[in-house]
Amino acid sequence: MTPSFDFGMIGIGVMGSNLLLNMADSGFAVIGFDLKQERADALEAAAPPGTTVKGVVDIVELVQGLKKPRKIMMLVPAGKAVDSVIENLLPHLEDGDILIDGGNSFFRDTLQRINYLQDKGIHFFGMGVSGGEMGARFGPSMMPGGDAEAWQYLRPVLEAIAAKSDGVPCVAYMGNGAAGHYVKMVHNGIEYAMMQLIAEAYDLLRRGGGATNEELHGTFAAWDKGQLQSFLVEVTAEVFKTQDPETGAYLVDLIVDQAGSKGTGKWTSQVAMDLPVSIPTIDMAVAMRDLSANRDQRVKAAKLYGKKTGVIELTEEFRADLENALAFCFTIAYAQGLSQLAKASDELSMNIPLPAVIQVWKAGCIIRSALLGNFTKAFGREAKLPNLLLDADIAGILKNREASLRRILITGIGAGIPLAAFASSVSYYDAYCSDRLPVNLIQAQRDYFGAHTYQRTDKEGVFHTEWHADSQS
Ligand code: 6PG
């Protein structure tokens, strides 16, 4: 086949096909590979008139059809499938070709693949793609990282298909090595935190306050027009009005209360602890999904303890407080994720441009929200800000909402509603903004039982004390 295609895709399920069709809309000639003939046919059938879209079931045909340097994206499940596609492709690739992993791969796997392929002259890119199927078709947010030299070849096509925020594409070079997958992993950690916070707000309103699904729809739809304007709040409002066609009941009430997960939130927490950096709201979001999955035990415990939820009066003040509390905690979740990126960028020499990360998250992705505008300003004032909480304007936003959050916690925890993400957000804030924490006592205890030593406030040096009364006598 004469090389005439601009971009190739391995894996043309809905996501892969939609990305290719999006590229085709922008005038790029695209080719997709899948083992299944039906998928190759479906891709071609979906091509808008006047576009060049081809589906093949022979990987060699795909490689030979591409212009050099070849640009090939893999959209296959993270893990072994990625390695097996790489092995299948390798004999047919040439020096300078660019291979992109667009799945949610673990960043350490991506690093290994970069090193493995570098030796063979192939530029490997780990790229987070956010926004689901519709995003892929009409404008995803994309987080590519890898070889800076190869970025120039990817930039035109990725900028053409990306979501735009105020006309600026939501794709940018995220840095060296596995920076792209690292940024996407943290995006997902923040996604988990925001979803858990929304779920806790739902619990307060529904279980505590007895709000109906219609009222919940109204509340979230109204919030989506104000300070909480975001994709996740919008989606939540939509969920509350969706009825089950079979029974006519509200679908959300028929869904089993066990949260699934594919692991990206867990990775965010795991690697944060390795750094180390504190991201307790994200940690709690992971922990609460895990706890929810233990449904049998929860049902037994519910019988054993016979806990009754207190009644929460849904006054205008309570609703306004809850809106403010969510804005406070969303900001904390972003701050935690961005502080992780700042530290990881240094530790792993990724050189992640945080202002660009915020731009990329402004449209197309799951965590897009109006709050990000405040962060652009904060990073505009200090591009290397280690934590958003250190910015004076962000401090103002948090201070103005702090009292609302404390009132929500007092009422909600008093009523027996689990508020793990709300509570960990305020504790993070209280601890981060304390010039004296009680860990002097922890240092004393460590030294008492393990001779781990401590430092003193009144003089330099490292000290150990024989704390036991009898050893001192
Ligand atoms: C996105 C999402 C997506 C993620 C799913 C599933 O940005 O489009 O982050 O990539 O894989 O939301 O995540 P869990 O199954 O772990 O909830």
Short mmCIF file of C-alpha atoms and ligand atoms in Angstrom, two decimals:
data_model
loop_
_atom_site.label_atom_id
_atom_site.label_comp_id
_atom_site.label_asym_id
_atom_site.label_seq_id
_atom_site.Cartn_x
_atom_site.Cartn_y
_atom_site.Cartn_z
CA MET A 1 0.00 0.00 0.00
CA THR A 2 1.32 3.51 -0.80
CA PRO A 3 1.91 5.37 2.46
CA SER A 4 -0.87 7.95 2.44
CA PHE A 5 -2.33 7.94 5.93
CA ASP A 6 -1.47 10.52 8.60
CA PHE A 7 -2.40 8.60 11.72
CA GLY A 8 -2.95 4.96 12.71
CA MET A 9 -4.90 3.46 15.60
CA ILE A 10 -4.57 0.00 17.11
CA GLY A 11 -7.83 -0.89 18.81
CA ILE A 12 -10.92 0.58 17.20
CA GLY A 13 -13.55 0.04 19.84
CA VAL A 14 -15.74 3.08 20.44
CA MET A 15 -12.94 5.23 21.90
CA GLY A 16 -10.39 4.41 19.18
CA SER A 17 -12.90 4.84 16.36
CA ASN A 18 -14.19 8.10 17.75
CA LEU A 19 -10.70 9.56 18.01
CA LEU A 20 -9.99 8.58 14.40
CA LEU A 21 -13.30 10.04 13.17
CA ASN A 22 -12.51 13.24 15.05
CA MET A 23 -9.13 13.40 13.24
CA ALA A 24 -10.84 12.67 9.93
CA ASP A 25 -13.22 15.61 10.54
CA SER A 26 -10.12 17.81 10.80
CA GLY A 27 -8.88 16.64 7.41
CA PHE A 28 -6.41 13.93 8.43
CA ALA A 29 -6.36 10.61 6.58
CA VAL A 30 -6.69 7.90 9.21
CA ILE A 31 -6.37 4.13 9.40
CA GLY A 32 -7.46 1.80 12.18
CA PHE A 33 -6.57 -1.80 12.98
CA ASP A 34 -8.61 -4.36 14.85
CA LEU A 35 -8.55 -8.13 14.93
CA LYS A 36 -12.28 -8.13 14.30
CA GLN A 37 -13.43 -7.48 10.71
CA GLU A 38 -16.78 -6.11 11.98
CA ARG A 39 -14.96 -3.33 13.78
CA ALA A 40 -12.88 -2.42 10.72
CA ASP A 41 -16.08 -2.34 8.65
CA ALA A 42 -17.94 -0.31 11.29
CA LEU A 43 -15.16 2.27 11.33
CA GLU A 44 -15.36 2.77 7.58
CA ALA A 45 -19.15 2.88 7.67
CA ALA A 46 -19.05 5.64 10.29
CA ALA A 47 -16.75 7.87 8.22
CA PRO A 48 -18.39 11.24 7.49
CA PRO A 49 -18.68 12.05 3.76
CA GLY A 50 -15.53 13.54 2.25
CA THR A 51 -13.19 12.06 4.87
CA THR A 52 -10.48 9.40 4.43
CA VAL A 53 -11.00 6.57 6.91
CA LYS A 54 -9.82 2.99 6.49
CA GLY A 55 -10.26 -0.08 8.67
CA VAL A 56 -7.87 -3.05 8.39
CA VAL A 57 -7.39 -6.40 10.11
CA ASP A 58 -3.74 -6.78 9.13
CA ILE A 59 -1.28 -4.84 11.28
CA VAL A 60 1.33 -4.79 8.48
CA GLU A 61 -1.18 -3.10 6.21
CA LEU A 62 -1.65 -0.40 8.82
CA VAL A 63 2.09 0.19 9.24
CA GLN A 64 2.76 0.23 5.50
CA GLY A 65 -0.11 2.61 4.87
CA LEU A 66 1.29 5.34 7.14
CA LYS A 67 3.45 8.30 6.16
CA LYS A 68 6.82 8.57 7.96
CA PRO A 69 7.57 9.17 10.72
CA ARG A 70 4.62 6.92 11.46
CA LYS A 71 2.26 8.04 14.18
CA ILE A 72 0.45 5.10 15.75
CA MET A 73 -1.74 5.15 18.83
CA MET A 74 -2.63 2.06 20.83
CA LEU A 75 -5.95 2.10 22.65
CA VAL A 76 -5.96 -1.30 24.27
CA PRO A 77 -6.47 -2.32 27.92
CA ALA A 78 -3.55 -1.36 30.18
CA GLY A 79 -1.11 -4.15 31.04
CA LYS A 80 -0.07 -7.18 28.97
CA ALA A 81 -2.12 -6.15 25.92
CA VAL A 82 0.07 -3.07 25.46
CA ASP A 83 3.27 -5.16 25.48
CA SER A 84 1.82 -7.69 23.10
CA VAL A 85 0.80 -4.96 20.59
CA ILE A 86 4.30 -3.47 20.86
CA GLU A 87 5.87 -6.85 20.09
CA ASN A 88 3.56 -7.36 17.11
CA LEU A 89 4.34 -3.92 15.72
CA LEU A 90 8.08 -3.78 16.35
CA PRO A 91 9.32 -5.86 13.41
CA HIS A 92 7.50 -3.51 11.05
CA LEU A 93 8.47 -0.15 12.56
CA GLU A 94 11.46 2.00 11.60
CA ASP A 95 13.80 4.44 13.26
CA GLY A 96 11.94 7.63 14.16
CA ASP A 97 8.42 6.17 14.24
CA ILE A 98 6.21 7.35 17.07
CA LEU A 99 4.12 5.00 19.18
CA ILE A 100 1.53 6.35 21.61
CA ASP A 101 -0.12 4.46 24.42
CA GLY A 102 -3.45 6.24 24.89
CA GLY A 103 -4.72 3.94 27.65
CA ASN A 104 -4.56 4.35 31.42
CA SER A 105 -1.22 2.56 31.81
CA PHE A 106 0.73 2.67 35.06
CA PHE A 107 3.47 5.27 34.64
CA ARG A 108 6.25 2.90 35.74
CA ASP A 109 5.26 0.48 32.95
CA THR A 110 5.39 3.42 30.54
CA LEU A 111 8.90 4.32 31.72
CA GLN A 112 10.08 0.78 31.05
CA ARG A 113 8.52 0.81 27.59
CA ILE A 114 10.15 4.17 26.79
CA ASN A 115 13.58 2.76 27.66
CA TYR A 116 12.97 -0.49 25.81
CA LEU A 117 11.86 1.29 22.63
CA GLN A 118 14.46 4.07 22.81
CA ASP A 119 17.14 1.49 22.09
CA LYS A 120 15.26 0.54 18.96
CA GLY A 121 14.89 4.14 17.70
CA ILE A 122 11.14 4.33 18.42
CA HIS A 123 9.72 7.36 20.24
CA PHE A 124 7.22 6.16 22.82
CA PHE A 125 4.57 8.46 24.22
CA GLY A 126 2.38 7.77 27.23
CA MET A 127 -0.76 9.82 26.76
CA GLY A 128 -3.72 10.21 29.09
CA VAL A 129 -6.98 10.68 27.21
CA SER A 130 -9.96 11.94 29.14
CA GLY A 131 -13.58 12.61 28.35
CA GLY A 132 -15.01 9.22 27.50
CA GLU A 133 -16.59 8.26 24.19
CA MET A 134 -18.23 11.61 23.43
CA GLY A 135 -15.05 13.45 24.33
CA ALA A 136 -13.07 11.27 21.94
CA ARG A 137 -15.46 12.05 19.10
CA PHE A 138 -15.91 15.78 19.63
CA GLY A 139 -12.99 16.99 21.75
CA PRO A 140 -11.02 15.07 24.36
CA SER A 141 -8.55 16.46 26.84
CA MET A 142 -5.18 14.82 26.20
CA MET A 143 -2.08 14.57 28.36
CA PRO A 144 0.91 13.41 26.26
CA GLY A 145 4.40 13.01 27.68
CA GLY A 146 7.62 11.55 26.32
CA ASP A 147 10.27 12.47 23.82
CA ALA A 148 10.14 16.27 23.33
CA GLU A 149 11.58 15.93 19.82
CA ALA A 150 8.71 13.74 18.63
CA TRP A 151 6.08 16.11 20.06
CA GLN A 152 6.32 18.40 17.02
CA TYR A 153 4.97 15.59 14.82
CA LEU A 154 2.03 14.86 17.11
CA ARG A 155 1.13 18.41 17.94
CA PRO A 156 -0.83 19.38 14.77
CA VAL A 157 -3.17 16.40 14.84
CA LEU A 158 -3.69 16.40 18.61
CA GLU A 159 -4.31 20.14 18.77
CA ALA A 160 -6.81 19.84 15.92
CA ILE A 161 -8.94 17.23 17.69
CA ALA A 162 -8.63 18.43 21.30
CA ALA A 163 -11.38 20.14 23.24
CA LYS A 164 -10.89 23.91 23.30
CA SER A 165 -11.22 26.23 26.26
CA ASP A 166 -11.54 29.86 25.15
CA GLY A 167 -10.10 28.74 21.82
CA VAL A 168 -6.98 27.16 23.39
CA PRO A 169 -6.57 23.40 22.79
CA CYS A 170 -6.78 21.14 25.83
CA VAL A 171 -3.66 19.20 24.91
CA ALA A 172 -0.08 20.15 25.71
CA TYR A 173 3.26 18.50 26.20
CA MET A 174 3.21 17.28 29.81
CA GLY A 175 6.92 16.61 30.19
CA ASN A 176 9.61 13.95 30.01
CA GLY A 177 9.37 10.23 30.45
CA ALA A 178 6.05 9.00 31.72
CA ALA A 179 4.78 12.51 32.58
CA GLY A 180 1.66 12.07 30.42
CA HIS A 181 0.48 8.96 32.22
CA TYR A 182 1.50 10.42 35.58
CA VAL A 183 -0.64 13.52 34.98
CA LYS A 184 -3.58 11.36 33.86
CA MET A 185 -3.22 9.15 36.93
CA VAL A 186 -3.43 12.21 39.20
CA HIS A 187 -6.35 13.53 37.12
CA ASN A 188 -8.12 10.30 37.98
CA GLY A 189 -7.21 10.61 41.67
CA ILE A 190 -8.85 14.05 41.69
CA GLU A 191 -11.78 12.54 39.76
CA TYR A 192 -12.23 9.94 42.54
CA ALA A 193 -12.10 12.67 45.22
CA MET A 194 -14.67 14.90 43.48
CA MET A 195 -17.00 11.95 42.91
CA GLN A 196 -16.75 10.88 46.56
CA LEU A 197 -17.44 14.46 47.72
CA ILE A 198 -20.51 14.63 45.46
CA ALA A 199 -21.67 11.25 46.79
CA GLU A 200 -21.33 12.53 50.37
CA ALA A 201 -23.35 15.66 49.49
CA TYR A 202 -25.99 13.35 47.97
CA ASP A 203 -26.05 11.29 51.18
CA LEU A 204 -26.59 14.41 53.29
CA LEU A 205 -29.43 15.57 51.07
CA ARG A 206 -31.07 12.21 50.40
CA ARG A 207 -30.55 10.02 53.47
CA GLY A 208 -30.24 12.90 55.93
CA GLY A 209 -32.63 15.43 54.41
CA GLY A 210 -35.05 13.15 52.54
CA ALA A 211 -34.67 15.06 49.24
CA THR A 212 -36.46 13.49 46.28
CA ASN A 213 -34.67 12.77 43.01
CA GLU A 214 -36.49 15.70 41.41
CA GLU A 215 -35.21 17.98 44.16
CA LEU A 216 -31.71 16.54 43.83
CA HIS A 217 -31.81 17.17 40.10
CA GLY A 218 -32.84 20.77 40.78
CA THR A 219 -30.13 21.32 43.39
CA PHE A 220 -27.29 19.94 41.28
CA ALA A 221 -28.54 21.68 38.12
CA ALA A 222 -28.58 24.99 40.02
CA TRP A 223 -25.11 24.34 41.45
CA ASP A 224 -23.85 23.68 37.93
CA LYS A 225 -24.71 27.29 37.05
CA GLY A 226 -22.66 28.77 39.90
CA GLN A 227 -19.32 28.31 41.61
CA LEU A 228 -19.53 24.50 41.25
CA GLN A 229 -19.97 24.57 37.48
CA SER A 230 -18.30 21.36 36.34
CA PHE A 231 -18.75 18.26 34.24
CA LEU A 232 -19.22 16.02 37.28
CA VAL A 233 -21.93 18.22 38.85
CA GLU A 234 -23.68 18.44 35.46
CA VAL A 235 -23.58 14.66 35.05
CA THR A 236 -24.90 14.21 38.59
CA ALA A 237 -27.90 16.46 37.85
CA GLU A 238 -28.65 14.37 34.74
CA VAL A 239 -28.41 11.10 36.66
CA PHE A 240 -31.13 12.20 39.12
CA LYS A 241 -33.69 12.72 36.40
CA THR A 242 -33.08 9.46 34.56
CA GLN A 243 -35.87 6.87 34.87
CA ASP A 244 -35.60 3.15 34.26
CA PRO A 245 -37.59 2.39 31.09
CA GLU A 246 -38.60 -1.04 32.45
CA THR A 247 -39.96 -0.08 35.86
CA GLY A 248 -40.40 3.67 35.60
CA ALA A 249 -38.42 4.03 38.84
CA TYR A 250 -35.49 6.41 39.13
CA LEU A 251 -32.51 4.45 37.88
CA VAL A 252 -30.11 5.73 40.53
CA ASP A 253 -32.27 4.07 43.23
CA LEU A 254 -31.97 0.69 41.49
CA ILE A 255 -28.17 0.70 41.33
CA VAL A 256 -26.30 -1.49 43.85
CA ASP A 257 -24.23 0.60 46.27
CA GLN A 258 -20.86 -1.01 45.52
CA ALA A 259 -18.34 1.18 43.71
CA GLY A 260 -16.05 -0.32 41.08
CA SER A 261 -12.62 0.94 40.13
CA LYS A 262 -9.91 0.13 37.64
CA GLY A 263 -6.98 1.13 39.81
CA THR A 264 -5.87 4.59 38.75
CA GLY A 265 -7.13 6.19 41.99
CA LYS A 266 -5.33 3.55 44.03
CA TRP A 267 -2.10 4.15 42.09
CA THR A 268 -2.37 7.88 42.80
CA SER A 269 -2.51 7.18 46.54
CA GLN A 270 0.17 4.50 46.44
CA VAL A 271 2.70 6.59 44.59
CA ALA A 272 1.85 9.67 46.67
CA MET A 273 2.88 7.71 49.76
CA ASP A 274 6.10 6.66 48.03
CA LEU A 275 7.06 10.28 47.27
CA PRO A 276 5.87 11.11 50.02
CA VAL A 277 3.18 13.72 49.63
CA SER A 278 -0.14 14.01 51.51
CA ILE A 279 -3.32 13.64 49.47
CA PRO A 280 -5.81 12.46 52.13
CA THR A 281 -9.00 13.46 50.28
CA ILE A 282 -7.97 11.27 47.36
CA ASP A 283 -6.89 8.49 49.76
CA MET A 284 -10.30 8.62 51.43
CA ALA A 285 -12.10 8.46 48.09
CA VAL A 286 -10.22 5.25 47.28
CA ALA A 287 -10.82 3.84 50.76
CA MET A 288 -14.56 4.56 50.67
CA ARG A 289 -14.96 2.84 47.28
CA ASP A 290 -13.18 -0.17 48.76
CA LEU A 291 -15.34 -0.09 51.88
CA SER A 292 -18.51 0.13 49.77
CA ALA A 293 -17.52 -3.01 47.90
CA ASN A 294 -17.74 -4.99 51.17
CA ARG A 295 -21.52 -4.99 51.03
CA ASP A 296 -22.16 -8.28 52.88
CA GLN A 297 -20.24 -7.10 55.91
CA ARG A 298 -21.93 -3.71 55.82
CA VAL A 299 -25.37 -5.30 55.78
CA LYS A 300 -24.47 -7.49 58.79
CA ALA A 301 -23.00 -4.53 60.66
CA ALA A 302 -26.06 -2.39 59.88
CA LYS A 303 -28.24 -5.06 61.56
CA LEU A 304 -25.85 -5.44 64.51
CA TYR A 305 -25.60 -1.73 65.28
CA GLY A 306 -29.12 -0.72 64.21
CA LYS A 307 -27.85 2.78 63.51
CA LYS A 308 -30.49 5.38 62.73
CA THR A 309 -29.65 8.39 60.62
CA GLY A 310 -30.63 11.70 62.20
CA VAL A 311 -32.92 14.02 60.27
CA ILE A 312 -31.28 16.99 58.59
CA GLU A 313 -33.47 20.00 57.92
CA LEU A 314 -32.81 21.15 54.38
CA THR A 315 -32.98 24.88 54.94
CA GLU A 316 -31.75 27.43 52.41
CA GLU A 317 -28.76 28.03 54.73
CA PHE A 318 -27.89 24.33 54.79
CA ARG A 319 -28.00 24.10 50.99
CA ALA A 320 -25.87 27.24 50.62
CA ASP A 321 -23.39 25.85 53.15
CA LEU A 322 -23.23 22.56 51.27
CA GLU A 323 -22.51 24.34 48.00
CA ASN A 324 -19.70 26.28 49.67
CA ALA A 325 -18.40 23.15 51.37
CA LEU A 326 -18.19 21.36 48.02
CA ALA A 327 -16.34 24.30 46.45
CA PHE A 328 -13.91 24.27 49.39
CA CYS A 329 -13.29 20.53 49.17
CA PHE A 330 -13.03 20.42 45.35
CA THR A 331 -10.34 23.10 45.67
CA ILE A 332 -8.56 21.00 48.30
CA ALA A 333 -8.71 17.91 46.05
CA TYR A 334 -7.16 19.84 43.14
CA ALA A 335 -4.56 21.32 45.51
CA GLN A 336 -3.57 17.86 46.72
CA GLY A 337 -3.30 16.47 43.19
CA LEU A 338 -1.33 19.45 41.91
CA SER A 339 1.02 19.32 44.91
CA GLN A 340 1.67 15.67 44.06
CA LEU A 341 2.46 16.63 40.47
CA ALA A 342 4.80 19.41 41.65
CA LYS A 343 6.75 17.03 43.86
CA ALA A 344 6.75 14.08 41.46
CA SER A 345 7.90 16.34 38.64
CA ASP A 346 11.03 17.19 40.61
CA GLU A 347 11.65 13.73 42.05
CA LEU A 348 11.25 11.97 38.70
CA SER A 349 12.77 14.79 36.59
CA MET A 350 9.61 15.00 34.49
CA ASN A 351 9.53 18.80 34.19
CA ILE A 352 5.73 18.91 34.25
CA PRO A 353 4.42 22.40 33.37
CA LEU A 354 1.64 22.88 35.94
CA PRO A 355 0.04 25.90 34.19
CA ALA A 356 -0.27 23.74 31.05
CA VAL A 357 -1.78 20.89 33.09
CA ILE A 358 -4.50 23.24 34.31
CA GLN A 359 -5.16 24.44 30.77
CA VAL A 360 -5.47 20.85 29.55
CA TRP A 361 -8.00 20.09 32.32
CA LYS A 362 -10.20 23.09 31.47
CA ALA A 363 -12.30 21.38 28.82
CA GLY A 364 -12.93 17.87 27.54
CA CYS A 365 -11.90 15.99 30.67
CA ILE A 366 -13.86 14.56 33.57
CA ILE A 367 -12.53 17.02 36.16
CA ARG A 368 -13.12 20.18 34.13
CA SER A 369 -14.68 22.89 36.27
CA ALA A 370 -15.01 26.64 36.66
CA LEU A 371 -12.67 26.46 39.66
CA LEU A 372 -9.69 25.87 37.37
CA GLY A 373 -9.83 29.52 36.31
CA ASN A 374 -8.69 30.49 39.83
CA PHE A 375 -5.75 28.11 39.56
CA THR A 376 -4.56 29.58 36.26
CA LYS A 377 -4.33 32.94 38.02
CA ALA A 378 -2.47 31.40 40.98
CA PHE A 379 0.10 29.68 38.74
CA GLY A 380 0.32 32.87 36.67
CA ARG A 381 1.58 34.58 39.82
CA GLU A 382 3.99 31.73 40.63
CA ALA A 383 4.54 29.02 38.03
CA LYS A 384 6.39 26.77 40.50
CA LEU A 385 3.78 27.00 43.27
CA PRO A 386 4.33 23.87 45.42
CA ASN A 387 0.76 23.97 46.75
CA LEU A 388 -2.28 26.02 45.69
CA LEU A 389 -2.98 26.75 49.36
CA LEU A 390 0.04 29.06 49.40
CA ASP A 391 -1.62 31.48 46.97
CA ALA A 392 -3.28 34.51 48.60
CA ASP A 393 -6.39 34.43 46.37
CA ILE A 394 -6.92 30.71 46.93
CA ALA A 395 -6.55 31.40 50.66
CA GLY A 396 -9.34 33.96 50.33
CA ILE A 397 -11.60 31.45 48.55
CA LEU A 398 -11.02 28.83 51.25
CA LYS A 399 -11.33 31.20 54.19
CA ASN A 400 -14.69 32.46 52.86
CA ARG A 401 -16.07 28.92 52.75
CA GLU A 402 -14.47 27.38 55.81
CA ALA A 403 -17.30 28.16 58.23
CA SER A 404 -19.84 26.59 55.85
CA LEU A 405 -17.84 23.37 55.71
CA ARG A 406 -17.51 23.17 59.50
CA ARG A 407 -21.28 23.64 59.92
CA ILE A 408 -21.94 20.89 57.35
CA LEU A 409 -19.57 18.53 59.16
CA ILE A 410 -21.13 19.20 62.56
CA THR A 411 -24.64 18.59 61.23
CA GLY A 412 -23.75 15.67 59.00
CA ILE A 413 -21.47 13.76 61.36
CA GLY A 414 -23.95 14.49 64.14
CA ALA A 415 -26.64 12.83 62.04
CA GLY A 416 -24.46 9.78 61.41
CA ILE A 417 -23.72 10.40 57.72
CA PRO A 418 -20.23 9.21 56.73
CA LEU A 419 -18.31 12.27 55.49
CA ALA A 420 -14.81 10.87 55.04
CA ALA A 421 -13.81 13.08 52.11
CA PHE A 422 -15.31 16.28 53.55
CA ALA A 423 -13.69 15.63 56.94
CA SER A 424 -10.29 14.72 55.53
CA SER A 425 -10.33 17.89 53.39
CA VAL A 426 -10.84 20.17 56.37
CA SER A 427 -8.25 18.28 58.44
CA TYR A 428 -5.76 18.58 55.60
CA TYR A 429 -6.47 22.32 55.49
CA ASP A 430 -6.20 22.67 59.27
CA ALA A 431 -2.94 20.73 59.37
CA TYR A 432 -1.38 22.37 56.32
CA CYS A 433 -2.14 25.80 57.75
CA SER A 434 -0.75 25.01 61.25
CA ASP A 435 2.66 26.27 62.28
CA ARG A 436 2.64 23.78 65.14
CA LEU A 437 1.35 20.22 64.84
CA PRO A 438 1.18 17.66 67.65
CA VAL A 439 3.85 15.43 66.11
CA ASN A 440 6.41 16.60 68.66
CA LEU A 441 4.64 14.02 70.81
CA ILE A 442 5.04 11.36 68.11
CA GLN A 443 8.75 12.14 67.97
CA ALA A 444 8.93 11.77 71.76
CA GLN A 445 7.12 8.41 71.62
CA ARG A 446 9.39 7.17 68.82
CA ASP A 447 12.42 8.12 70.81
CA TYR A 448 10.94 6.57 73.99
CA PHE A 449 10.39 3.10 72.58
CA GLY A 450 12.82 2.98 69.70
CA ALA A 451 15.60 5.49 70.33
CA HIS A 452 14.68 7.09 66.99
CA THR A 453 16.01 10.51 68.19
CA TYR A 454 14.42 13.94 67.79
CA GLN A 455 15.36 17.54 67.09
CA ARG A 456 14.76 20.41 69.53
CA THR A 457 13.20 23.83 69.03
CA ASP A 458 15.76 25.57 71.24
CA LYS A 459 19.04 24.19 69.92
CA GLU A 460 20.59 22.50 66.86
CA GLY A 461 21.43 18.81 66.79
CA VAL A 462 19.96 15.34 67.10
CA PHE A 463 18.94 14.13 70.57
CA HIS A 464 18.02 10.98 72.40
CA THR A 465 16.66 10.72 75.93
CA GLU A 466 16.50 7.77 78.32
CA TRP A 467 12.77 8.23 79.01
CA HIS A 468 12.18 5.26 81.36
CA ALA A 469 11.83 6.47 84.91
CA ASP A 470 13.75 3.46 86.32
CA SER A 471 16.60 3.84 83.86
CA GLN A 472 16.96 7.44 84.99
CA SER A 473 17.09 6.66 88.70
C1 6PG B 1 -11.50 9.79 31.94
C2 6PG B 1 -11.67 8.76 33.02
C3 6PG B 1 -11.38 7.39 32.56
C4 6PG B 1 -11.38 6.38 33.69
C5 6PG B 1 -12.71 6.00 34.13
C6 6PG B 1 -12.74 4.75 34.98
O1 6PG B 1 -10.72 10.68 32.20
O2 6PG B 1 -12.16 9.71 30.90
O3 6PG B 1 -10.77 9.07 34.06
O4 6PG B 1 -10.14 7.39 31.94
O5 6PG B 1 -10.74 5.25 33.25
O6 6PG B 1 -13.34 7.06 34.74
O7 6PG B 1 -12.16 4.90 36.22
P1 6PG B 1 -12.55 3.88 37.39
O8 6PG B 1 -13.12 2.66 36.75
O9 6PG B 1 -11.30 3.58 38.10
O10 6PG B 1 -13.57 4.61 38.20
#
